Coordinates of C-alpha atoms and ligand atoms in Angstrom, one line a residue:
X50 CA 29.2 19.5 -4.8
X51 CA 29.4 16.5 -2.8
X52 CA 29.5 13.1 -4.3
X53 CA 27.7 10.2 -2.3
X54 CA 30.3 7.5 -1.3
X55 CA 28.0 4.7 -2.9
X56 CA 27.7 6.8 -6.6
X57 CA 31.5 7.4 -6.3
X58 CA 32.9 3.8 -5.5
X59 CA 30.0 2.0 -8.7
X60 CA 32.0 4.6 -10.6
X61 CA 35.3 4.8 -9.5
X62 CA 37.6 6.1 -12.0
X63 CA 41.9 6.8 -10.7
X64 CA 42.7 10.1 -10.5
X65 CA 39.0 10.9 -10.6
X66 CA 38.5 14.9 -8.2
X67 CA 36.2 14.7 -5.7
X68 CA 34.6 15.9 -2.3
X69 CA 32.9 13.6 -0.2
X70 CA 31.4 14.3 3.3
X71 CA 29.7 12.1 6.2
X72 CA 30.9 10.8 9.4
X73 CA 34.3 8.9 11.1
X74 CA 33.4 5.3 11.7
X75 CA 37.5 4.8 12.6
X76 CA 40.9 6.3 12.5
X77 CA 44.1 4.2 12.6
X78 CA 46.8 6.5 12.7
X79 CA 51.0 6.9 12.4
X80 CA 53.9 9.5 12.3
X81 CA 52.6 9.8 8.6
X82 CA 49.8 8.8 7.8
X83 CA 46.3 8.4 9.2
X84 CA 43.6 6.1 7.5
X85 CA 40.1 7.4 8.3
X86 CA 36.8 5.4 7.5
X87 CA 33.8 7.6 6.4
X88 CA 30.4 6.8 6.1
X89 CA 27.7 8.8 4.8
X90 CA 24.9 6.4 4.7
X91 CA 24.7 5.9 0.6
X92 CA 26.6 2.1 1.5
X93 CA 27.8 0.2 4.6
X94 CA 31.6 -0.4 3.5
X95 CA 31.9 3.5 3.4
X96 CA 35.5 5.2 2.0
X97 CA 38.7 5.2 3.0
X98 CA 40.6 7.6 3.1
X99 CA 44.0 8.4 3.3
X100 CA 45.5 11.6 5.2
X101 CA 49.4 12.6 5.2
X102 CA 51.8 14.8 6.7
X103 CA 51.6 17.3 4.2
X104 CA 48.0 18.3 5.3
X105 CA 47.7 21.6 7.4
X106 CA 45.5 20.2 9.8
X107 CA 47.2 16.2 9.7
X108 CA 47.8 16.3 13.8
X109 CA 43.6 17.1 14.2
X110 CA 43.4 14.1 11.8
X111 CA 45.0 11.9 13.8
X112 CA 43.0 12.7 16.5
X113 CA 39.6 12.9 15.4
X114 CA 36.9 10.5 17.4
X115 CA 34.8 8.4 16.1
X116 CA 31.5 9.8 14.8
X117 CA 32.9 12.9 14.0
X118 CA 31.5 14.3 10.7
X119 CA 33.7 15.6 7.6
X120 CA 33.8 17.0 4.3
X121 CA 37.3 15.5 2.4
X122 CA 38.5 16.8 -0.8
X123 CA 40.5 14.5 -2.5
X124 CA 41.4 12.0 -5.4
X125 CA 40.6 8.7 -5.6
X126 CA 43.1 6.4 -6.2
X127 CA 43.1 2.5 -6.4
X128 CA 43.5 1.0 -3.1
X129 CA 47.2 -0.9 -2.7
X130 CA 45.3 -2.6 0.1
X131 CA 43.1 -5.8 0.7
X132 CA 39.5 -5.0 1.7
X133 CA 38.7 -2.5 -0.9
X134 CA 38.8 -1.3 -4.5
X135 CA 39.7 2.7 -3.9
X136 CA 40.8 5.2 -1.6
X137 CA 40.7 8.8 -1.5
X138 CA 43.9 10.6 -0.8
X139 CA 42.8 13.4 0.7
X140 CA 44.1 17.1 -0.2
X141 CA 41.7 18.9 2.2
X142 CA 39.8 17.7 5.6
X143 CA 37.7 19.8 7.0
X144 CA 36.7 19.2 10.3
X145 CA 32.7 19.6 10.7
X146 CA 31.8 18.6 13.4
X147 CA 33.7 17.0 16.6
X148 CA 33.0 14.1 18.6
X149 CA 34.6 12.7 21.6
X150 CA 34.8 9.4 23.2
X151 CA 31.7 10.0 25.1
X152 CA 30.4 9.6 21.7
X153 CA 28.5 5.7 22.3
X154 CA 29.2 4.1 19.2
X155 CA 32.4 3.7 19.4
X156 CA 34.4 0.3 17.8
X157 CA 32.6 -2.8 20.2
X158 CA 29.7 -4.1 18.7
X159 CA 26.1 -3.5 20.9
X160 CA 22.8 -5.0 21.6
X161 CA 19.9 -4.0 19.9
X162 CA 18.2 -3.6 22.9
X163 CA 20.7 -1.0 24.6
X164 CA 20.7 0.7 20.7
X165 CA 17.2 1.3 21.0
X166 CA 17.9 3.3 24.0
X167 CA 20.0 5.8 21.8
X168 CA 17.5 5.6 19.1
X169 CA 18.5 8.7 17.8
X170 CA 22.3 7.7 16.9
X171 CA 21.7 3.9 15.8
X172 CA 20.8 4.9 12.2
X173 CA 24.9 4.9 11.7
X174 CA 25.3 1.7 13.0
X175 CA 25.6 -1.1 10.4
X176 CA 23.0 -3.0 11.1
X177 CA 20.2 -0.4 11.5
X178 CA 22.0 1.7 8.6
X179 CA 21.2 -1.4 6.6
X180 CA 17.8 -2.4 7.6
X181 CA 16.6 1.5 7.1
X182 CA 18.4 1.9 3.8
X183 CA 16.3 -2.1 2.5
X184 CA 13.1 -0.2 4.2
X185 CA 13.7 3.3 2.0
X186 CA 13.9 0.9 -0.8
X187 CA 11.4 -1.5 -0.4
X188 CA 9.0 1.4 0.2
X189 CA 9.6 2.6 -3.2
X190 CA 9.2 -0.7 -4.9
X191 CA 5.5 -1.2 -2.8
X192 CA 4.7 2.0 -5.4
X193 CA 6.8 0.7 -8.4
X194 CA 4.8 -2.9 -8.3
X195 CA 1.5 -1.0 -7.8
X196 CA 1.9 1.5 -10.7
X197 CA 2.9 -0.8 -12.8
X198 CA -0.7 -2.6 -12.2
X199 CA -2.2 0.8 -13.1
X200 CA -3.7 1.0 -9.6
X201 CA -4.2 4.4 -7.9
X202 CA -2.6 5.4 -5.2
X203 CA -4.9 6.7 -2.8
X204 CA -4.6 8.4 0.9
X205 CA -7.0 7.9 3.3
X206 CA -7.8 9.8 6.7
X207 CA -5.1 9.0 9.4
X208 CA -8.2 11.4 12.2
X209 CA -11.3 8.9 11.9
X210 CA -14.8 8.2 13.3
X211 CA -15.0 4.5 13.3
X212 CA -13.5 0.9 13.8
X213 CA -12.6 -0.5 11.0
X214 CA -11.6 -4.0 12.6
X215 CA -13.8 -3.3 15.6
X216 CA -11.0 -4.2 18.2
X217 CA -11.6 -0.9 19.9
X218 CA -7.7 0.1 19.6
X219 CA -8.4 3.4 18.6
X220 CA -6.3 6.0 19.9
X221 CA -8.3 9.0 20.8
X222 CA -8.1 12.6 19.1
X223 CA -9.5 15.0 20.9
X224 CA -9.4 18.7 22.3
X225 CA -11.7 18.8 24.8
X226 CA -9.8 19.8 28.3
X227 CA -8.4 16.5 29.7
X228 CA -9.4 17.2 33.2
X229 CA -12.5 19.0 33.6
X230 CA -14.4 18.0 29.8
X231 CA -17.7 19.3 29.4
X232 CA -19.7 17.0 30.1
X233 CA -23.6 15.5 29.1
X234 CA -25.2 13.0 30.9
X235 CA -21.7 12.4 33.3
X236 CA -19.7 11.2 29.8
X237 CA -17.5 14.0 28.1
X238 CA -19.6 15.6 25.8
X239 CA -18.3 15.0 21.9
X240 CA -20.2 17.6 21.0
X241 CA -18.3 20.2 21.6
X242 CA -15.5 18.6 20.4
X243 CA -13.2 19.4 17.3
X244 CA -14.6 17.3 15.2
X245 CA -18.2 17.0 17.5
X246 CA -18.2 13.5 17.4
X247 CA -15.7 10.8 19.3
X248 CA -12.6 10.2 16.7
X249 CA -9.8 8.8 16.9
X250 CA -6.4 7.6 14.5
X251 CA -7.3 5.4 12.0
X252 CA -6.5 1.7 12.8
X253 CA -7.3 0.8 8.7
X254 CA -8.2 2.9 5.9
X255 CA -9.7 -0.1 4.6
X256 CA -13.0 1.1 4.7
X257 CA -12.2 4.7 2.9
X258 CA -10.4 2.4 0.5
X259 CA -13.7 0.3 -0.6
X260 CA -14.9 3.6 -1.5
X261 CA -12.6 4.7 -3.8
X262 CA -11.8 1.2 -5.6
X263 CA -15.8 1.5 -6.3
X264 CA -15.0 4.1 -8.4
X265 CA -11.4 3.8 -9.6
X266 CA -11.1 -0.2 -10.0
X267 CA -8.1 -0.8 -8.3
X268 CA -6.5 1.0 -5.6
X269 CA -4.1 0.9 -2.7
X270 CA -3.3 2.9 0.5
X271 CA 0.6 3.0 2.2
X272 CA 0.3 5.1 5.5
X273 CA 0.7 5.0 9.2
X274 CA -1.6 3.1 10.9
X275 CA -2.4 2.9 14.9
X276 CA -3.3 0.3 17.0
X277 CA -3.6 1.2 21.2
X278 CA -3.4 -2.4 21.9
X279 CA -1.6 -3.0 24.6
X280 CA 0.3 -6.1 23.6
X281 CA 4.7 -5.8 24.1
X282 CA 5.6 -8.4 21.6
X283 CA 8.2 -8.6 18.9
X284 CA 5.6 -8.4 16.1
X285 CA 3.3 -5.5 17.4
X286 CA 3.7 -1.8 16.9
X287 CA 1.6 1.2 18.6
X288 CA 2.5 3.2 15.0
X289 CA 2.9 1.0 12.2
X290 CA 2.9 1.4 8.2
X291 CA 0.1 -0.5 6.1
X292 CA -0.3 -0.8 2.6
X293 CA -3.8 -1.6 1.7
X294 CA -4.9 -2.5 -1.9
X295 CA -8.2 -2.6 -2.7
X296 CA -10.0 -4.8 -6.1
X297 CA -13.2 -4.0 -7.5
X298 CA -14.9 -7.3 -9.2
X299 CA -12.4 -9.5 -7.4
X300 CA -12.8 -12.4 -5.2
X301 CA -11.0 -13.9 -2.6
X302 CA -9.1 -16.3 -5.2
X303 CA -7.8 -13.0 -7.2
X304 CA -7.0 -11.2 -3.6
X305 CA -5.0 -14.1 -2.5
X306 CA -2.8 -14.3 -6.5
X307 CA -2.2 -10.3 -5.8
X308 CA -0.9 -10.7 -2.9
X309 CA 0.9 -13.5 -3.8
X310 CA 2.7 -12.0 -6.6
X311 CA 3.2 -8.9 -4.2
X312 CA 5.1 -10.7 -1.6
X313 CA 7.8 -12.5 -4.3
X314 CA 8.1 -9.0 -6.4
X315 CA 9.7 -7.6 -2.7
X316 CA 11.3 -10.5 -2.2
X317 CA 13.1 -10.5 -5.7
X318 CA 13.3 -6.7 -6.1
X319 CA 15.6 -6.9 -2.4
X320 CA 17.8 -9.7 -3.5
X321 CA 18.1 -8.0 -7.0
X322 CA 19.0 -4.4 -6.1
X323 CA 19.6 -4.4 -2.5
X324 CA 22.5 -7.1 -3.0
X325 CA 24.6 -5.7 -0.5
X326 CA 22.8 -5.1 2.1
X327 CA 20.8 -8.1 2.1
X328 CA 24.5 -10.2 1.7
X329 CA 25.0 -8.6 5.2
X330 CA 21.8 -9.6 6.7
X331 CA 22.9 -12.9 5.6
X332 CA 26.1 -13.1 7.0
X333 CA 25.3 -11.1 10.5
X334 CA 21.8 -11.4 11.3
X335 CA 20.4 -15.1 10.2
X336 CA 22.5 -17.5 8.0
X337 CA 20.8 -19.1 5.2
X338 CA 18.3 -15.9 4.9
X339 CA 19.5 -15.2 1.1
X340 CA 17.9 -19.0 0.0
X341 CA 14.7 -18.7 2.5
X342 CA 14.1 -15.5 0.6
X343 CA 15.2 -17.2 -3.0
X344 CA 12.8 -19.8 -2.6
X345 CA 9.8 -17.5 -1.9
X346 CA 10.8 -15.4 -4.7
X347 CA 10.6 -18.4 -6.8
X348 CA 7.6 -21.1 -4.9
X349 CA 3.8 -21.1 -5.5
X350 CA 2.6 -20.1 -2.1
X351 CA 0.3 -23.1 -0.6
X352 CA -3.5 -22.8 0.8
X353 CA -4.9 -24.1 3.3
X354 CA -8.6 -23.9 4.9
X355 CA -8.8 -23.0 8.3
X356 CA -10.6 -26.2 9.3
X357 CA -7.7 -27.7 7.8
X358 CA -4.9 -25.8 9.5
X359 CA -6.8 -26.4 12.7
X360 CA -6.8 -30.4 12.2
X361 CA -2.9 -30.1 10.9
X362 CA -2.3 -28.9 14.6
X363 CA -4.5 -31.0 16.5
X364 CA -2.5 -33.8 14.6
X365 CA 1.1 -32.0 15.3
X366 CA 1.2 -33.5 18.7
X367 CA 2.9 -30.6 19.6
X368 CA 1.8 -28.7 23.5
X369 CA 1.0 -25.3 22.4
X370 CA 0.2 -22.7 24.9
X371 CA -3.2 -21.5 23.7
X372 CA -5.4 -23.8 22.8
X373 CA -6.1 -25.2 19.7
X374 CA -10.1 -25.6 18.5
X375 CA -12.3 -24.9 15.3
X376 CA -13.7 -21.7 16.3
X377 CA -10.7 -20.0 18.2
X378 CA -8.0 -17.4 16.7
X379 CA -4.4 -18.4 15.6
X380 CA -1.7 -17.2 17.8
X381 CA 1.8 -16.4 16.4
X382 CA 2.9 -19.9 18.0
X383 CA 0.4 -21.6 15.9
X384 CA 0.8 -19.7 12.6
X385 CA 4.4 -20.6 12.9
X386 CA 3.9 -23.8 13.2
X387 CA 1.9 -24.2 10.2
X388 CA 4.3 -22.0 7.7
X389 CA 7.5 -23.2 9.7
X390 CA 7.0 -27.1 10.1
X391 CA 3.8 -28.1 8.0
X392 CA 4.7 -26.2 4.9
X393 CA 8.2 -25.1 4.6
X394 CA 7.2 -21.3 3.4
X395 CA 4.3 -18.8 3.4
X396 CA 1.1 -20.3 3.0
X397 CA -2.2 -18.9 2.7
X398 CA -4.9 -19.5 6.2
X399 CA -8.8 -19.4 3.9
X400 CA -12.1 -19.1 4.9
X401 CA -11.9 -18.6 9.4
X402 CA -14.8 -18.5 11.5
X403 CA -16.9 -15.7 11.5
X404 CA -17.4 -15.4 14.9
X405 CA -13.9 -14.3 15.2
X406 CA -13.4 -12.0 12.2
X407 CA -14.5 -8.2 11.1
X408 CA -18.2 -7.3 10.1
X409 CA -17.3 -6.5 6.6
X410 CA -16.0 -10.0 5.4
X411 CA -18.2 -11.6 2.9
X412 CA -20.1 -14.6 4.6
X413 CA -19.5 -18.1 3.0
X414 CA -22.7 -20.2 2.0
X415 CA -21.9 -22.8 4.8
X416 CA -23.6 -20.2 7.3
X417 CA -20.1 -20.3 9.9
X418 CA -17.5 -18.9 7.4
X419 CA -16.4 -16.1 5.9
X420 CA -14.4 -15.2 3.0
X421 CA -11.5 -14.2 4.9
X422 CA -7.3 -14.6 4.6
X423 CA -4.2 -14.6 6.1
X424 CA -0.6 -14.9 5.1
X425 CA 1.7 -16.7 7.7
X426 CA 5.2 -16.6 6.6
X427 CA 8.5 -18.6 8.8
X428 CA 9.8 -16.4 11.7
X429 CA 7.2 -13.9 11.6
X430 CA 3.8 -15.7 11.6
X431 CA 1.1 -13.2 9.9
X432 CA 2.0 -10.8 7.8
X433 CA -0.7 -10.3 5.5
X434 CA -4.6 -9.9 6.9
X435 CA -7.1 -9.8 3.7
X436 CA -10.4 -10.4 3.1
X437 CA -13.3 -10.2 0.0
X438 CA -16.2 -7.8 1.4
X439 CA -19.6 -8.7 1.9
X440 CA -21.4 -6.4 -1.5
X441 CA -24.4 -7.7 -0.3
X442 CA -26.3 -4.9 1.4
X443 CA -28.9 -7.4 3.5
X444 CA -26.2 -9.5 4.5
X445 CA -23.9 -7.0 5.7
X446 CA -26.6 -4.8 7.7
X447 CA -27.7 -8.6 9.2
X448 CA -24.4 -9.1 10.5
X449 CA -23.9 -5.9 11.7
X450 CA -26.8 -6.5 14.1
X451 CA -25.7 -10.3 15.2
X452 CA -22.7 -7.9 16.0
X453 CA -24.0 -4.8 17.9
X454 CA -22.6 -2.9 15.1
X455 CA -24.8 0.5 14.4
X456 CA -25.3 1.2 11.0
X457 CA -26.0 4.8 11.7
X458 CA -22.6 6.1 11.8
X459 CA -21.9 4.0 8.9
X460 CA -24.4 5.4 6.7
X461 CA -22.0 6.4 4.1
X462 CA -19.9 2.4 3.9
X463 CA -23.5 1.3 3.5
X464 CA -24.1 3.3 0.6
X465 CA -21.8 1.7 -1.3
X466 CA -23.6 -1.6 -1.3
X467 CA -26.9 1.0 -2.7
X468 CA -25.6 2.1 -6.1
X469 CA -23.3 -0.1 -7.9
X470 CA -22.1 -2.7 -5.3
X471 CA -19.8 -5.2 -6.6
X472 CA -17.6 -8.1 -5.0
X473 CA -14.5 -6.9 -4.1
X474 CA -12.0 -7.7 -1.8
X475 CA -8.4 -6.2 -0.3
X476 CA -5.8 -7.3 1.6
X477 CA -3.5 -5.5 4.5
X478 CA 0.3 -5.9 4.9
X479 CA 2.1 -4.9 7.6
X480 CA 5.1 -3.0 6.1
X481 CA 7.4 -3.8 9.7
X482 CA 6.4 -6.9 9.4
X483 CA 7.7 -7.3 6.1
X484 CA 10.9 -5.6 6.4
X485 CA 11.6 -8.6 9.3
X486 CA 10.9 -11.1 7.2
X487 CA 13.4 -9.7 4.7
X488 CA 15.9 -8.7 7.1
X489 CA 15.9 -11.9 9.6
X490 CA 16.2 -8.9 12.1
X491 CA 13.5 -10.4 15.3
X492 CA 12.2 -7.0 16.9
X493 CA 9.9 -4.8 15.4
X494 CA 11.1 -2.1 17.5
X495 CA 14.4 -2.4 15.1
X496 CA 12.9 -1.8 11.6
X497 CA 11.5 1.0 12.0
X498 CA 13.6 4.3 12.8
X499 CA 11.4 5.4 16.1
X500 CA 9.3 2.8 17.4
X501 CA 6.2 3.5 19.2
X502 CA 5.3 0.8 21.8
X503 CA 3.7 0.7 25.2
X504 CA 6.0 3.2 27.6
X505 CA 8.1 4.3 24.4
X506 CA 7.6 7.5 22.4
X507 CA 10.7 9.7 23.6
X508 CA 12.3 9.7 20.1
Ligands
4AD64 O1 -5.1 -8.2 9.8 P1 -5.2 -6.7 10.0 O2 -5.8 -6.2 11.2 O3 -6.2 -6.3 8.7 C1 -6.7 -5.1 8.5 O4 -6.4 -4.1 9.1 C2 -7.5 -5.0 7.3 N1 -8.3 -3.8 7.3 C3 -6.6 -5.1 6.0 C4 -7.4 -5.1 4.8 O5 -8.0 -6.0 4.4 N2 -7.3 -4.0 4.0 O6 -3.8 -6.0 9.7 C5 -3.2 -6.2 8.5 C6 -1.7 -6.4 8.7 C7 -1.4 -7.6 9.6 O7 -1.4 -8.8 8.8 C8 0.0 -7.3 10.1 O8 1.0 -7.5 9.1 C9 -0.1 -5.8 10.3 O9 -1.1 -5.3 9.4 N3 -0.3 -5.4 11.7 C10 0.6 -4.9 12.5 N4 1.9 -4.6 12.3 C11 2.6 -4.1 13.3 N5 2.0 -3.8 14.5 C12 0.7 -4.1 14.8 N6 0.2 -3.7 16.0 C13 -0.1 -4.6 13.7 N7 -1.4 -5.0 13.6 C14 -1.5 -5.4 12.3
MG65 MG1 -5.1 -9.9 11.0

């Protein structure tokens, strides 16, 4: 049985037997004795180990590329050398797999950008080794901080009938013939669809979610999530992940605290037990990231109404590119203007216009607001969307009209405003977005192993 380099070194013992196996990351080699650097993905540092003449296959040793993969039997011994604590002397390689120098990782250190072109060998780079190893984690810890809440886990449709934001980025999910459809009145004919109606992938399973937290209190979602808008910036994925919780008899004071305590539980659960690889982000990818993320772990995030935010950048003085205006949408530029230079940290944007958010935020008594929040944090802008939901069935059905929403396919999200209605209200965070702000890495494209964006699906 193999041991994983990471278990093996947090337990090193001298003379301690074992077999490891993974992949050549270098090979310095002499008359006598060739050094080889493994990695199998458990840590970044990987193991060195230590090949001599006495091994029936030393001279294929000395030779092997870079990226070739191994299994090494062995014993560890206490490294004589700076740099690390053990080695592993090995009594047996056995050659896996080969690589030559073709092979394009080889010592030099590469852009992102020309790494995402080989998006299917990056994952044993450092970097992207790193950021997918904090993402595995922090994935598991989204579930650890919900279960320890008691709230249920719930999965929602990714193949859906409608909106849920109304931004018409639904991706479509048919089976009809894509060049001749049937067609009814010169449209294609959903009908005789799959599903005989238009559907498409989910862009939210918000609505779903409602559902289910009017019956089971408190619940979240954590699934992919797709948006067709066409928009090639840093911060926006065709295929993202969302995690959606969901409060029954909550309002938007109680949404904003759990999402408050949410964000800082990530941010203390990486620093905590994802030391290493965060030490790393901190060194490589942006200095001072291990205090930016100790001092959200530690700060009471501030609040802000929106007509406030929009006077604090009126008064900035600062030349935007889009314009500035009660009644218009924050751009990134904006949002990091207010968390970056007005507060110092993530603060929470309250109560927008109505005009420019979804049907199902509760309306405010002032007539032009609605219940609605977002979390800007530094460097990334938004990263959490959230609202309470209008419970009130003649409010929601009224807006829905000022909106040229039709309730008839809604029938059933309606329902739940019939029987038992209650406020509630949920919040959405964009899990690429938060594994950037933990990371300091500035692409989407590079947290998240395959990255779907305009022009880009080939791996
Ligand atoms: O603000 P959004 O659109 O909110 C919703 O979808 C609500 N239904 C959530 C809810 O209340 N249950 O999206 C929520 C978050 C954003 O703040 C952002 O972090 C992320 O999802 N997001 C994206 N991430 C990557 N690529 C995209 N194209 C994204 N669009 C939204
Ligand atoms: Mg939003």
């Amino acid at each position: 049985m193999k041991t994983r380099i990471r278990t093996l070194l947090a337990n090193g013992a001298s003379g301690r037997e074992c077999m490891v196996a993974g992949w050549v990351r270098s090979v310095r080699a002499s008359r006598e004795v060739a050094f080889v650097t493994l990695n199998d993905g458990s840590d970044m540092a990987g193991l060195q180990v230590v090949a001599d003449q006495g091994l029936a296959n030393f001279d294929s040793v000395c030779r092997l590329g870079t990226g070739a993969a191994l299994r090494v039997h062995g014993t560890l011994v206490a490294s004589p050398a700076a740099g690390q604590q053990w080695e592993l002397h090995a009594t047996i390689v056995e050659i896996i797999g080969e690589a030559d120098d073709a092979y394009p990782l080889q010592k030099k250190r590469h852009t992102f950008e020309y790494l995402r072109t080989i998006a299917h060998l990056r994952p044993r780079t450092n970097t992207l080794g790193a950021v997918f190893r904090l993402r595995s984690r922090l994935a598991q810890a989204v579930h650890r901080f919900f279960a320890e809440r008691d709230f249920l886990y719930a999965h929602t449709p990714i193949i859906t009938a409608s909106d849920c934001e109304g931004a018409g980025e639904l991706f479509r999910v048919t089976t009809l013939d894509a060049v001749a459809p049937p067609l009814a009145a010169g449209q294609p004919d959903f009908e005789q669809d799959f599903f005989g109606q238009k559907t498409g992938l989910t862009v939210s399973g918000q609505l779903e979610g409602e559902l289910l937290a009017l019956a089971f209190s408190d619940i979240y979602t954590f699934g992919p999530t797709f948006r067709a808008e066409n928009s090639n910036t840093p911060r926006h994925a065709a295929e993202f992940w969302m995690i959606e919780p969901e409060m029954a008899f909550a309002d938007l004071a109680d949404d904003a605290e759990l999402a408050e305590e949410f964000i800082r539980y990530l941010c203390r659960f990486a620093l905590e037990e994802c030391a290493d690889d965060m030490a790393f982000f901190d060194k490589q990818i942006e200095k001072g990231l291990l205090e930016r993320i100790r001092q959200v772990a530690e700060a009471d995030f501030v609040r802000m109404d929106y007509g406030d935010a929009i006077e604090r950048l009126q008064r900035s003085g600062t030349a935007f590119s889009y314009p500035v205006e009660w009644g218009l949408d924050l751009q990134t530029e904006h949002e990091r203007y207010l968390s970056e230079q007005v507060v110092g940290g993530p603060v929470f944007i309250l109560n927008y216009p109505k005009e420019i958010k979804a049907f199902y935020m509760r309306q405010n008594s002032d007539g032009r607001t609605v219940a609605a929040m977002d979390l800007l944090v530094p460097k990334v802008g938004e990263i959490i969307g959230g609202s309470q939901r209008e419970e009130r069935l003649d409010r929601l059905t009224t807006r829905m009209a000022e909106m040229g929403i039709s309730q008839e396919p809604l029938w059933w999200y309606l329902d739940s405003r019939r029987w038992g209605s209650c406020p509630h209200a949920g919040f959405g965070l964009g899990f690429e977005r938060l594994v950037m702000y933990l990371t300091g890495m500035d692409n989407i494209r590079d947290v998240i192993p395959f990255p779907r964006t305009p022009r880009h699906a080939e791996f």
